[in-house]
């Protein structure tokens, strides 16, 4: 009887742990999460968490570099919806750099890189995104390992959408990164 009760107790602990939103000082997220890009005016965007990718990527087309007040900027159309429900938004952001990215199939591509705040759950922090055509991909935003480290996130691969949709508009707290 004690053995059965111990198994039930362990099972209940595992079920509870599945929905834990923090672990030590780290925020627990699932393989998919709702995010917002407040400085770009984007909310309700589904992100795929990819620990195998170091950089994050945003689906963008019509990318045009330009100068503003002596600094390099980039103007682009961010595609935000799904294949079924298309949404897009014209955006502008300071250009951080150009970066050559090697895809999983071995092809190298030079991409524009921007840095913008990302809101996930109750946290907001700066993330670098490469701008790339992700038209054939299911998720318009890919969150890579560098963003996970800077956001102090840990991934539970057994769950999706652990965190609440971020409040919008979110503001950046410089001390904690919390909204």
Short mmCIF file of N, CA and C in Angstrom, two decimals:
data_model
loop_
_atom_site.label_atom_id
_atom_site.label_comp_id
_atom_site.label_asym_id
_atom_site.label_seq_id
_atom_site.Cartn_x
_atom_site.Cartn_y
_atom_site.Cartn_z
N UNK A 1 0.82 -1.19 0.00
CA UNK A 1 0.00 0.00 0.00
C UNK A 1 0.86 1.26 0.00
N UNK A 2 1.97 1.24 0.81
CA UNK A 2 2.86 2.41 0.85
C UNK A 2 3.53 2.64 -0.49
N UNK A 3 3.84 1.56 -1.19
CA UNK A 3 4.47 1.69 -2.50
C UNK A 3 3.52 2.37 -3.49
N UNK A 4 2.25 2.01 -3.47
CA UNK A 4 1.26 2.62 -4.36
C UNK A 4 1.10 4.09 -4.02
N UNK A 5 1.05 4.42 -2.72
CA UNK A 5 0.89 5.82 -2.31
C UNK A 5 2.13 6.63 -2.71
N UNK A 6 3.30 6.03 -2.63
CA UNK A 6 4.53 6.73 -3.03
C UNK A 6 4.51 7.01 -4.53
N UNK A 7 4.05 6.08 -5.32
CA UNK A 7 3.97 6.26 -6.77
C UNK A 7 2.97 7.37 -7.10
N UNK A 8 1.83 7.37 -6.40
CA UNK A 8 0.83 8.42 -6.63
C UNK A 8 1.39 9.78 -6.26
N UNK A 9 2.11 9.87 -5.14
CA UNK A 9 2.72 11.13 -4.69
C UNK A 9 3.72 11.63 -5.72
N UNK A 10 4.57 10.77 -6.22
CA UNK A 10 5.55 11.15 -7.24
C UNK A 10 4.84 11.62 -8.50
N UNK A 11 3.80 10.92 -8.90
CA UNK A 11 3.02 11.31 -10.09
C UNK A 11 2.42 12.70 -9.92
N UNK A 12 1.86 12.99 -8.74
CA UNK A 12 1.29 14.31 -8.47
C UNK A 12 2.36 15.40 -8.49
N UNK A 13 3.53 15.11 -7.93
CA UNK A 13 4.63 16.08 -7.96
C UNK A 13 5.07 16.38 -9.39
N UNK A 14 5.14 15.37 -10.21
CA UNK A 14 5.53 15.57 -11.61
C UNK A 14 4.48 16.41 -12.32
N UNK A 15 3.19 16.13 -12.07
CA UNK A 15 2.13 16.92 -12.71
C UNK A 15 2.21 18.38 -12.28
N UNK A 16 2.47 18.63 -11.00
CA UNK A 16 2.60 20.01 -10.52
C UNK A 16 3.82 20.68 -11.13
N UNK A 17 4.93 19.98 -11.21
CA UNK A 17 6.18 20.55 -11.75
C UNK A 17 6.02 20.93 -13.21
N UNK A 18 5.13 20.28 -13.90
CA UNK A 18 4.90 20.56 -15.31
C UNK A 18 4.43 22.00 -15.53
N UNK A 19 3.77 22.57 -14.54
CA UNK A 19 3.21 23.90 -14.68
C UNK A 19 3.96 24.95 -13.87
N UNK A 20 5.15 24.63 -13.41
CA UNK A 20 5.98 25.59 -12.67
C UNK A 20 6.42 26.68 -13.63
N UNK A 21 6.30 27.94 -13.21
CA UNK A 21 6.67 29.06 -14.08
C UNK A 21 8.04 29.62 -13.74
N UNK A 22 8.61 29.22 -12.60
CA UNK A 22 9.97 29.65 -12.26
C UNK A 22 10.71 28.47 -11.65
N UNK A 23 12.02 28.49 -11.77
CA UNK A 23 12.88 27.49 -11.19
C UNK A 23 14.11 28.22 -10.71
N UNK A 24 14.31 28.30 -9.39
CA UNK A 24 15.37 29.10 -8.79
C UNK A 24 15.14 30.54 -9.27
N UNK A 25 16.09 31.17 -9.93
CA UNK A 25 15.90 32.53 -10.44
C UNK A 25 15.53 32.54 -11.92
N UNK A 26 15.38 31.37 -12.53
CA UNK A 26 15.09 31.27 -13.96
C UNK A 26 13.59 31.16 -14.21
N UNK A 27 13.15 31.71 -15.32
CA UNK A 27 11.75 31.60 -15.74
C UNK A 27 11.62 30.37 -16.63
N UNK A 28 10.66 29.52 -16.34
CA UNK A 28 10.41 28.31 -17.13
C UNK A 28 9.48 28.64 -18.29
N UNK A 29 9.88 28.21 -19.48
CA UNK A 29 9.04 28.38 -20.66
C UNK A 29 8.90 27.04 -21.37
N UNK A 30 7.90 26.96 -22.25
CA UNK A 30 7.68 25.75 -23.04
C UNK A 30 8.32 25.89 -24.41
N UNK A 31 8.11 24.89 -25.25
CA UNK A 31 8.69 24.91 -26.61
C UNK A 31 8.05 25.96 -27.51
N UNK A 32 6.85 26.41 -27.16
CA UNK A 32 6.17 27.49 -27.87
C UNK A 32 5.69 28.48 -26.81
N UNK A 33 5.78 29.78 -27.12
CA UNK A 33 5.33 30.80 -26.17
C UNK A 33 4.78 32.00 -26.93
N UNK A 34 3.89 32.75 -26.28
CA UNK A 34 3.38 34.01 -26.81
C UNK A 34 4.37 35.11 -26.45
N UNK A 35 4.69 35.97 -27.43
CA UNK A 35 5.61 37.07 -27.19
C UNK A 35 5.05 38.36 -27.79
N UNK A 36 5.69 39.47 -27.43
CA UNK A 36 5.38 40.77 -28.03
C UNK A 36 6.70 41.48 -28.29
N UNK A 37 6.70 42.35 -29.28
CA UNK A 37 7.84 43.21 -29.60
C UNK A 37 7.33 44.65 -29.46
N UNK A 38 7.31 45.19 -28.23
CA UNK A 38 6.64 46.47 -27.97
C UNK A 38 7.15 47.64 -28.79
N UNK A 39 8.46 47.76 -29.00
CA UNK A 39 8.99 48.89 -29.77
C UNK A 39 8.60 48.83 -31.24
N UNK A 40 8.24 47.64 -31.71
CA UNK A 40 7.81 47.49 -33.10
C UNK A 40 6.29 47.49 -33.21
N UNK A 41 5.60 47.59 -32.07
CA UNK A 41 4.14 47.62 -32.08
C UNK A 41 3.51 46.27 -32.38
N UNK A 42 4.20 45.20 -32.00
CA UNK A 42 3.75 43.85 -32.32
C UNK A 42 3.36 43.11 -31.05
N UNK A 43 2.15 42.56 -31.01
CA UNK A 43 1.68 41.76 -29.87
C UNK A 43 1.05 40.48 -30.39
N UNK A 44 0.90 39.50 -29.50
CA UNK A 44 0.22 38.26 -29.87
C UNK A 44 0.93 37.46 -30.93
N UNK A 45 2.24 37.34 -30.79
CA UNK A 45 3.04 36.61 -31.78
C UNK A 45 3.49 35.29 -31.16
N UNK A 46 3.26 34.20 -31.87
CA UNK A 46 3.69 32.89 -31.38
C UNK A 46 5.15 32.69 -31.74
N UNK A 47 5.94 32.26 -30.75
CA UNK A 47 7.37 32.04 -30.97
C UNK A 47 7.71 30.57 -30.79
N UNK A 48 8.62 30.09 -31.61
CA UNK A 48 9.17 28.75 -31.46
C UNK A 48 10.49 28.89 -30.70
N UNK A 49 10.66 28.11 -29.66
CA UNK A 49 11.89 28.15 -28.88
C UNK A 49 12.83 27.12 -29.49
N UNK A 50 14.03 27.56 -29.88
CA UNK A 50 14.99 26.68 -30.54
C UNK A 50 16.34 26.77 -29.84
N UNK A 51 16.60 25.85 -28.93
CA UNK A 51 17.86 25.86 -28.18
C UNK A 51 19.05 25.50 -29.07
N UNK A 52 18.79 24.92 -30.23
CA UNK A 52 19.86 24.56 -31.15
C UNK A 52 20.33 25.72 -32.02
N UNK A 53 19.57 26.80 -32.04
CA UNK A 53 19.95 28.00 -32.81
C UNK A 53 20.52 29.01 -31.83
N UNK A 54 21.64 29.61 -32.16
CA UNK A 54 22.20 30.61 -31.24
C UNK A 54 21.50 31.95 -31.40
N UNK A 55 21.13 32.31 -32.62
CA UNK A 55 20.50 33.61 -32.85
C UNK A 55 18.99 33.47 -32.99
N UNK A 56 18.30 34.56 -32.74
CA UNK A 56 16.85 34.62 -32.91
C UNK A 56 16.56 35.20 -34.29
N UNK A 57 15.39 34.90 -34.81
CA UNK A 57 15.05 35.33 -36.17
C UNK A 57 13.60 35.76 -36.25
N UNK A 58 13.35 36.82 -37.03
CA UNK A 58 12.02 37.35 -37.26
C UNK A 58 11.72 37.32 -38.75
N UNK A 59 10.52 36.87 -39.11
CA UNK A 59 10.13 36.81 -40.52
C UNK A 59 9.91 38.23 -41.04
N UNK A 60 10.73 38.62 -42.02
CA UNK A 60 10.65 39.98 -42.57
C UNK A 60 10.91 39.93 -44.07
N UNK A 61 10.23 40.84 -44.78
CA UNK A 61 10.45 41.02 -46.21
C UNK A 61 10.55 42.51 -46.49
N UNK A 62 10.81 42.86 -47.74
CA UNK A 62 10.92 44.26 -48.17
C UNK A 62 11.89 45.03 -47.25
N UNK A 63 13.04 44.45 -47.03
CA UNK A 63 14.04 45.02 -46.12
C UNK A 63 14.83 46.09 -46.86
N UNK A 64 14.85 47.30 -46.29
CA UNK A 64 15.54 48.43 -46.92
C UNK A 64 16.41 49.14 -45.88
N UNK A 65 17.72 49.14 -46.07
CA UNK A 65 18.56 49.92 -45.16
C UNK A 65 18.46 51.41 -45.52
N UNK A 66 18.59 52.30 -44.52
CA UNK A 66 18.58 53.74 -44.76
C UNK A 66 19.32 54.44 -43.63
N UNK A 67 19.60 55.71 -43.81
CA UNK A 67 20.30 56.51 -42.81
C UNK A 67 19.30 57.42 -42.11
N UNK A 68 19.44 57.55 -40.78
CA UNK A 68 18.64 58.48 -40.00
C UNK A 68 19.56 59.14 -38.97
N UNK A 69 19.68 60.45 -39.07
CA UNK A 69 20.54 61.22 -38.16
C UNK A 69 21.96 60.65 -38.10
N UNK A 70 22.49 60.26 -39.26
CA UNK A 70 23.86 59.75 -39.35
C UNK A 70 24.03 58.32 -38.88
N UNK A 71 22.96 57.63 -38.54
CA UNK A 71 23.04 56.23 -38.09
C UNK A 71 22.31 55.32 -39.08
N UNK A 72 22.81 54.08 -39.14
CA UNK A 72 22.20 53.10 -40.04
C UNK A 72 20.95 52.50 -39.41
N UNK A 73 19.87 52.49 -40.19
CA UNK A 73 18.60 51.91 -39.79
C UNK A 73 18.15 50.94 -40.87
N UNK A 74 17.10 50.18 -40.55
CA UNK A 74 16.52 49.27 -41.54
C UNK A 74 14.99 49.36 -41.42
N UNK A 75 14.35 49.38 -42.58
CA UNK A 75 12.89 49.41 -42.67
C UNK A 75 12.49 48.06 -43.27
N UNK A 76 11.42 47.45 -42.72
CA UNK A 76 11.03 46.12 -43.20
C UNK A 76 9.56 45.86 -42.90
N UNK A 77 9.02 44.86 -43.56
CA UNK A 77 7.67 44.39 -43.28
C UNK A 77 7.79 43.13 -42.45
N UNK A 78 7.27 43.19 -41.22
CA UNK A 78 7.27 42.02 -40.34
C UNK A 78 5.98 41.26 -40.57
N UNK A 79 6.11 39.97 -40.85
CA UNK A 79 4.95 39.11 -41.08
C UNK A 79 4.66 38.36 -39.78
N UNK A 80 3.45 38.54 -39.27
CA UNK A 80 3.16 38.12 -37.91
C UNK A 80 2.15 37.01 -37.78
N UNK A 81 1.28 36.86 -38.72
CA UNK A 81 0.20 35.89 -38.60
C UNK A 81 0.63 34.50 -39.03
N UNK A 82 -0.36 33.65 -39.13
CA UNK A 82 -0.14 32.28 -39.61
C UNK A 82 -0.46 32.24 -41.10
N UNK A 83 -0.28 31.09 -41.70
CA UNK A 83 -0.60 30.92 -43.12
C UNK A 83 -2.10 31.17 -43.33
N UNK A 84 -2.91 30.78 -42.35
CA UNK A 84 -4.36 30.95 -42.45
C UNK A 84 -4.78 32.39 -42.17
N UNK A 85 -4.17 33.01 -41.16
CA UNK A 85 -4.55 34.36 -40.75
C UNK A 85 -3.34 35.28 -40.93
N UNK A 86 -3.24 35.91 -42.07
CA UNK A 86 -2.08 36.74 -42.39
C UNK A 86 -2.18 38.10 -41.71
N UNK A 87 -1.08 38.54 -41.10
CA UNK A 87 -0.97 39.88 -40.54
C UNK A 87 0.44 40.37 -40.85
N UNK A 88 0.58 41.65 -41.12
CA UNK A 88 1.90 42.20 -41.32
C UNK A 88 1.93 43.63 -40.82
N UNK A 89 3.14 44.12 -40.56
CA UNK A 89 3.31 45.47 -40.04
C UNK A 89 4.62 46.04 -40.58
N UNK A 90 4.57 47.27 -41.03
CA UNK A 90 5.77 47.96 -41.51
C UNK A 90 6.51 48.49 -40.28
N UNK A 91 7.80 48.19 -40.18
CA UNK A 91 8.59 48.53 -38.99
C UNK A 91 9.90 49.21 -39.38
N UNK A 92 10.48 49.93 -38.43
CA UNK A 92 11.81 50.52 -38.57
C UNK A 92 12.57 50.28 -37.28
N UNK A 93 13.87 50.00 -37.41
CA UNK A 93 14.71 49.76 -36.23
C UNK A 93 16.16 50.10 -36.58
N UNK A 94 16.94 50.50 -35.57
CA UNK A 94 18.36 50.72 -35.80
C UNK A 94 19.03 49.41 -36.23
N UNK A 95 19.94 49.51 -37.19
CA UNK A 95 20.67 48.35 -37.68
C UNK A 95 21.87 48.11 -36.77
N UNK A 96 21.97 46.93 -36.19
CA UNK A 96 23.08 46.58 -35.30
C UNK A 96 24.29 46.17 -36.13
N UNK A 97 24.08 45.25 -37.06
CA UNK A 97 25.17 44.73 -37.89
C UNK A 97 24.58 43.87 -39.01
N UNK A 98 25.45 43.36 -39.84
CA UNK A 98 25.10 42.34 -40.82
C UNK A 98 25.79 41.07 -40.34
N UNK A 99 25.12 39.92 -40.48
CA UNK A 99 25.67 38.68 -39.95
C UNK A 99 25.45 37.56 -40.96
N UNK A 100 26.45 36.72 -41.13
CA UNK A 100 26.30 35.55 -41.99
C UNK A 100 25.83 34.39 -41.12
N UNK A 101 24.69 33.84 -41.48
CA UNK A 101 24.07 32.75 -40.73
C UNK A 101 24.13 31.49 -41.58
N UNK A 102 24.55 30.40 -40.95
CA UNK A 102 24.58 29.11 -41.63
C UNK A 102 23.36 28.31 -41.17
N UNK A 103 22.48 27.99 -42.09
CA UNK A 103 21.25 27.27 -41.74
C UNK A 103 21.55 25.80 -41.47
N UNK A 104 20.54 25.10 -40.97
CA UNK A 104 20.70 23.68 -40.64
C UNK A 104 21.00 22.84 -41.87
N UNK A 105 20.60 23.33 -43.07
CA UNK A 105 20.89 22.57 -44.28
C UNK A 105 22.24 22.95 -44.90
N UNK A 106 23.01 23.82 -44.21
CA UNK A 106 24.36 24.15 -44.64
C UNK A 106 24.49 25.39 -45.50
N UNK A 107 23.41 26.02 -45.91
CA UNK A 107 23.48 27.22 -46.74
C UNK A 107 23.78 28.45 -45.88
N UNK A 108 24.70 29.28 -46.35
CA UNK A 108 25.05 30.52 -45.65
C UNK A 108 24.28 31.68 -46.27
N UNK A 109 23.82 32.59 -45.41
CA UNK A 109 23.03 33.74 -45.87
C UNK A 109 23.41 34.94 -45.01
N UNK A 110 23.63 36.10 -45.65
CA UNK A 110 23.92 37.33 -44.92
C UNK A 110 22.60 38.01 -44.59
N UNK A 111 22.43 38.36 -43.29
CA UNK A 111 21.17 38.94 -42.82
C UNK A 111 21.42 40.23 -42.05
N UNK A 112 20.41 41.09 -42.05
CA UNK A 112 20.41 42.28 -41.22
C UNK A 112 20.09 41.86 -39.78
N UNK A 113 20.71 42.54 -38.81
CA UNK A 113 20.47 42.26 -37.39
C UNK A 113 19.95 43.53 -36.72
N UNK A 114 18.84 43.39 -35.99
CA UNK A 114 18.29 44.49 -35.20
C UNK A 114 18.26 44.06 -33.73
N UNK A 115 18.18 45.03 -32.84
CA UNK A 115 18.01 44.75 -31.41
C UNK A 115 16.76 45.49 -30.95
N UNK A 116 15.83 44.75 -30.34
CA UNK A 116 14.57 45.34 -29.87
C UNK A 116 14.10 44.60 -28.62
N UNK A 117 13.36 45.29 -27.75
CA UNK A 117 12.83 44.59 -26.57
C UNK A 117 11.84 43.50 -26.96
N UNK A 118 11.92 42.38 -26.24
CA UNK A 118 11.00 41.26 -26.40
C UNK A 118 10.29 41.07 -25.06
N UNK A 119 8.97 40.93 -25.08
CA UNK A 119 8.19 40.65 -23.88
C UNK A 119 7.72 39.21 -23.94
N UNK A 120 7.98 38.47 -22.86
CA UNK A 120 7.56 37.08 -22.74
C UNK A 120 7.08 36.91 -21.29
N UNK A 121 5.82 36.56 -21.10
CA UNK A 121 5.27 36.50 -19.74
C UNK A 121 5.34 37.88 -19.12
N UNK A 122 5.93 37.97 -17.93
CA UNK A 122 6.07 39.28 -17.27
C UNK A 122 7.48 39.85 -17.39
N UNK A 123 8.28 39.30 -18.29
CA UNK A 123 9.66 39.74 -18.48
C UNK A 123 9.82 40.49 -19.80
N UNK A 124 10.70 41.48 -19.81
CA UNK A 124 11.03 42.23 -21.03
C UNK A 124 12.53 42.44 -21.04
N UNK A 125 13.18 42.12 -22.16
CA UNK A 125 14.62 42.34 -22.30
C UNK A 125 14.96 42.51 -23.77
N UNK A 126 16.15 43.08 -24.01
CA UNK A 126 16.61 43.33 -25.38
C UNK A 126 17.09 42.03 -26.02
N UNK A 127 16.66 41.81 -27.26
CA UNK A 127 17.05 40.61 -28.01
C UNK A 127 17.50 41.04 -29.40
N UNK A 128 18.56 40.42 -29.90
CA UNK A 128 18.99 40.63 -31.28
C UNK A 128 18.27 39.62 -32.17
N UNK A 129 17.70 40.15 -33.27
CA UNK A 129 17.00 39.32 -34.25
C UNK A 129 17.65 39.49 -35.61
N UNK A 130 17.83 38.38 -36.32
CA UNK A 130 18.16 38.50 -37.73
C UNK A 130 16.84 38.60 -38.48
N UNK A 131 16.84 39.35 -39.55
CA UNK A 131 15.64 39.49 -40.39
C UNK A 131 15.78 38.52 -41.54
N UNK A 132 14.82 37.61 -41.67
CA UNK A 132 14.91 36.56 -42.68
C UNK A 132 13.53 36.19 -43.19
N UNK A 133 13.49 35.67 -44.38
CA UNK A 133 12.23 35.16 -44.92
C UNK A 133 11.97 33.79 -44.31
N UNK A 134 10.93 33.72 -43.50
CA UNK A 134 10.51 32.47 -42.85
C UNK A 134 9.13 32.05 -43.38
N UNK A 135 8.87 32.43 -44.64
CA UNK A 135 7.56 32.20 -45.25
C UNK A 135 7.16 30.73 -45.19
N UNK A 136 8.09 29.84 -45.39
CA UNK A 136 7.76 28.42 -45.41
C UNK A 136 7.75 27.79 -44.02
N UNK A 137 8.05 28.60 -42.99
CA UNK A 137 8.09 28.09 -41.62
C UNK A 137 6.76 28.33 -40.92
N UNK A 138 6.41 27.47 -40.00
CA UNK A 138 5.16 27.59 -39.27
C UNK A 138 5.18 28.78 -38.31
N UNK A 139 6.34 29.04 -37.67
CA UNK A 139 6.44 30.11 -36.68
C UNK A 139 7.22 31.28 -37.26
N UNK A 140 6.68 32.47 -37.12
CA UNK A 140 7.28 33.68 -37.70
C UNK A 140 8.42 34.22 -36.87
N UNK A 141 8.55 33.75 -35.63
CA UNK A 141 9.63 34.20 -34.77
C UNK A 141 10.28 32.98 -34.14
N UNK A 142 11.61 32.94 -34.23
CA UNK A 142 12.40 31.87 -33.65
C UNK A 142 13.22 32.49 -32.53
N UNK A 143 13.13 31.95 -31.33
CA UNK A 143 13.88 32.45 -30.19
C UNK A 143 15.05 31.52 -29.93
N UNK A 144 16.28 32.02 -30.16
CA UNK A 144 17.49 31.22 -30.04
C UNK A 144 18.09 31.23 -28.65
N UNK A 145 19.17 30.46 -28.48
CA UNK A 145 19.76 30.24 -27.16
C UNK A 145 20.35 31.50 -26.53
N UNK A 146 20.90 32.42 -27.33
CA UNK A 146 21.44 33.66 -26.74
C UNK A 146 20.33 34.46 -26.06
N UNK A 147 19.16 34.53 -26.66
CA UNK A 147 18.03 35.23 -26.05
C UNK A 147 17.57 34.53 -24.78
N UNK A 148 17.62 33.20 -24.77
CA UNK A 148 17.23 32.43 -23.59
C UNK A 148 18.18 32.71 -22.43
N UNK A 149 19.47 32.78 -22.71
CA UNK A 149 20.47 33.06 -21.67
C UNK A 149 20.28 34.46 -21.13
N UNK A 150 20.16 35.46 -22.01
CA UNK A 150 20.01 36.84 -21.57
C UNK A 150 18.68 37.07 -20.84
N UNK A 151 17.66 36.33 -21.19
CA UNK A 151 16.36 36.45 -20.54
C UNK A 151 16.24 35.60 -19.28
N UNK A 152 17.30 34.84 -18.97
CA UNK A 152 17.33 33.93 -17.82
C UNK A 152 16.15 32.96 -17.86
N UNK A 153 16.06 32.25 -18.99
CA UNK A 153 14.97 31.31 -19.23
C UNK A 153 15.50 29.89 -19.25
N UNK A 154 14.66 28.97 -18.85
CA UNK A 154 14.95 27.55 -18.96
C UNK A 154 13.74 26.91 -19.65
N UNK A 155 14.00 25.95 -20.54
CA UNK A 155 12.93 25.36 -21.36
C UNK A 155 12.52 24.00 -20.79
N UNK A 156 11.21 23.84 -20.61
CA UNK A 156 10.64 22.53 -20.30
C UNK A 156 10.08 22.02 -21.62
N UNK A 157 10.76 21.05 -22.26
CA UNK A 157 10.34 20.61 -23.60
C UNK A 157 9.03 19.84 -23.61
N UNK A 158 8.50 19.50 -22.46
CA UNK A 158 7.26 18.73 -22.40
C UNK A 158 6.00 19.58 -22.42
N UNK A 159 6.15 20.91 -22.45
CA UNK A 159 4.96 21.77 -22.39
C UNK A 159 5.06 22.90 -23.41
N UNK A 160 3.92 23.54 -23.65
CA UNK A 160 3.84 24.70 -24.54
C UNK A 160 3.05 25.79 -23.83
N UNK A 161 3.36 27.03 -24.14
CA UNK A 161 2.62 28.19 -23.64
C UNK A 161 2.47 28.17 -22.11
N UNK A 162 3.60 28.06 -21.42
CA UNK A 162 3.63 28.07 -19.96
C UNK A 162 3.34 29.47 -19.43
N UNK A 163 3.96 30.47 -20.02
CA UNK A 163 3.80 31.85 -19.56
C UNK A 163 2.54 32.48 -20.13
N UNK A 164 2.00 33.44 -19.40
CA UNK A 164 0.84 34.18 -19.89
C UNK A 164 1.24 35.05 -21.07
N UNK A 165 0.26 35.42 -21.89
CA UNK A 165 0.54 36.37 -22.97
C UNK A 165 1.04 37.66 -22.34
N UNK A 166 2.09 38.26 -22.90
CA UNK A 166 2.62 39.48 -22.30
C UNK A 166 1.62 40.63 -22.39
N UNK A 167 1.60 41.45 -21.33
CA UNK A 167 0.76 42.65 -21.34
C UNK A 167 1.32 43.59 -22.39
N UNK A 168 0.47 44.30 -23.06
CA UNK A 168 0.93 45.19 -24.13
C UNK A 168 0.25 46.53 -23.98
N UNK A 169 0.93 47.66 -24.04
CA UNK A 169 2.36 47.76 -24.30
C UNK A 169 3.17 47.49 -23.03
N UNK A 170 4.27 46.79 -23.20
CA UNK A 170 5.16 46.49 -22.08
C UNK A 170 6.27 47.53 -22.04
N UNK A 171 6.74 47.81 -20.86
CA UNK A 171 7.86 48.75 -20.71
C UNK A 171 9.02 48.01 -20.09
N UNK A 172 10.20 48.42 -20.41
CA UNK A 172 11.41 47.74 -19.97
C UNK A 172 11.83 48.26 -18.61
N UNK A 173 12.02 47.35 -17.67
CA UNK A 173 12.57 47.70 -16.36
C UNK A 173 14.06 47.40 -16.40
N UNK A 174 14.93 48.42 -16.31
CA UNK A 174 16.36 48.20 -16.47
C UNK A 174 16.99 47.34 -15.37
N UNK A 175 16.37 47.28 -14.21
CA UNK A 175 16.98 46.55 -13.09
C UNK A 175 16.70 45.06 -13.20
N UNK A 176 15.43 44.68 -13.33
CA UNK A 176 15.08 43.26 -13.28
C UNK A 176 14.71 42.69 -14.64
N UNK A 177 14.42 43.53 -15.62
CA UNK A 177 13.94 43.02 -16.89
C UNK A 177 12.48 42.63 -16.82
N UNK A 178 11.82 42.90 -15.68
CA UNK A 178 10.40 42.56 -15.55
C UNK A 178 9.55 43.70 -16.08
N UNK A 179 8.41 43.35 -16.61
CA UNK A 179 7.50 44.37 -17.14
C UNK A 179 6.77 45.06 -16.00
#
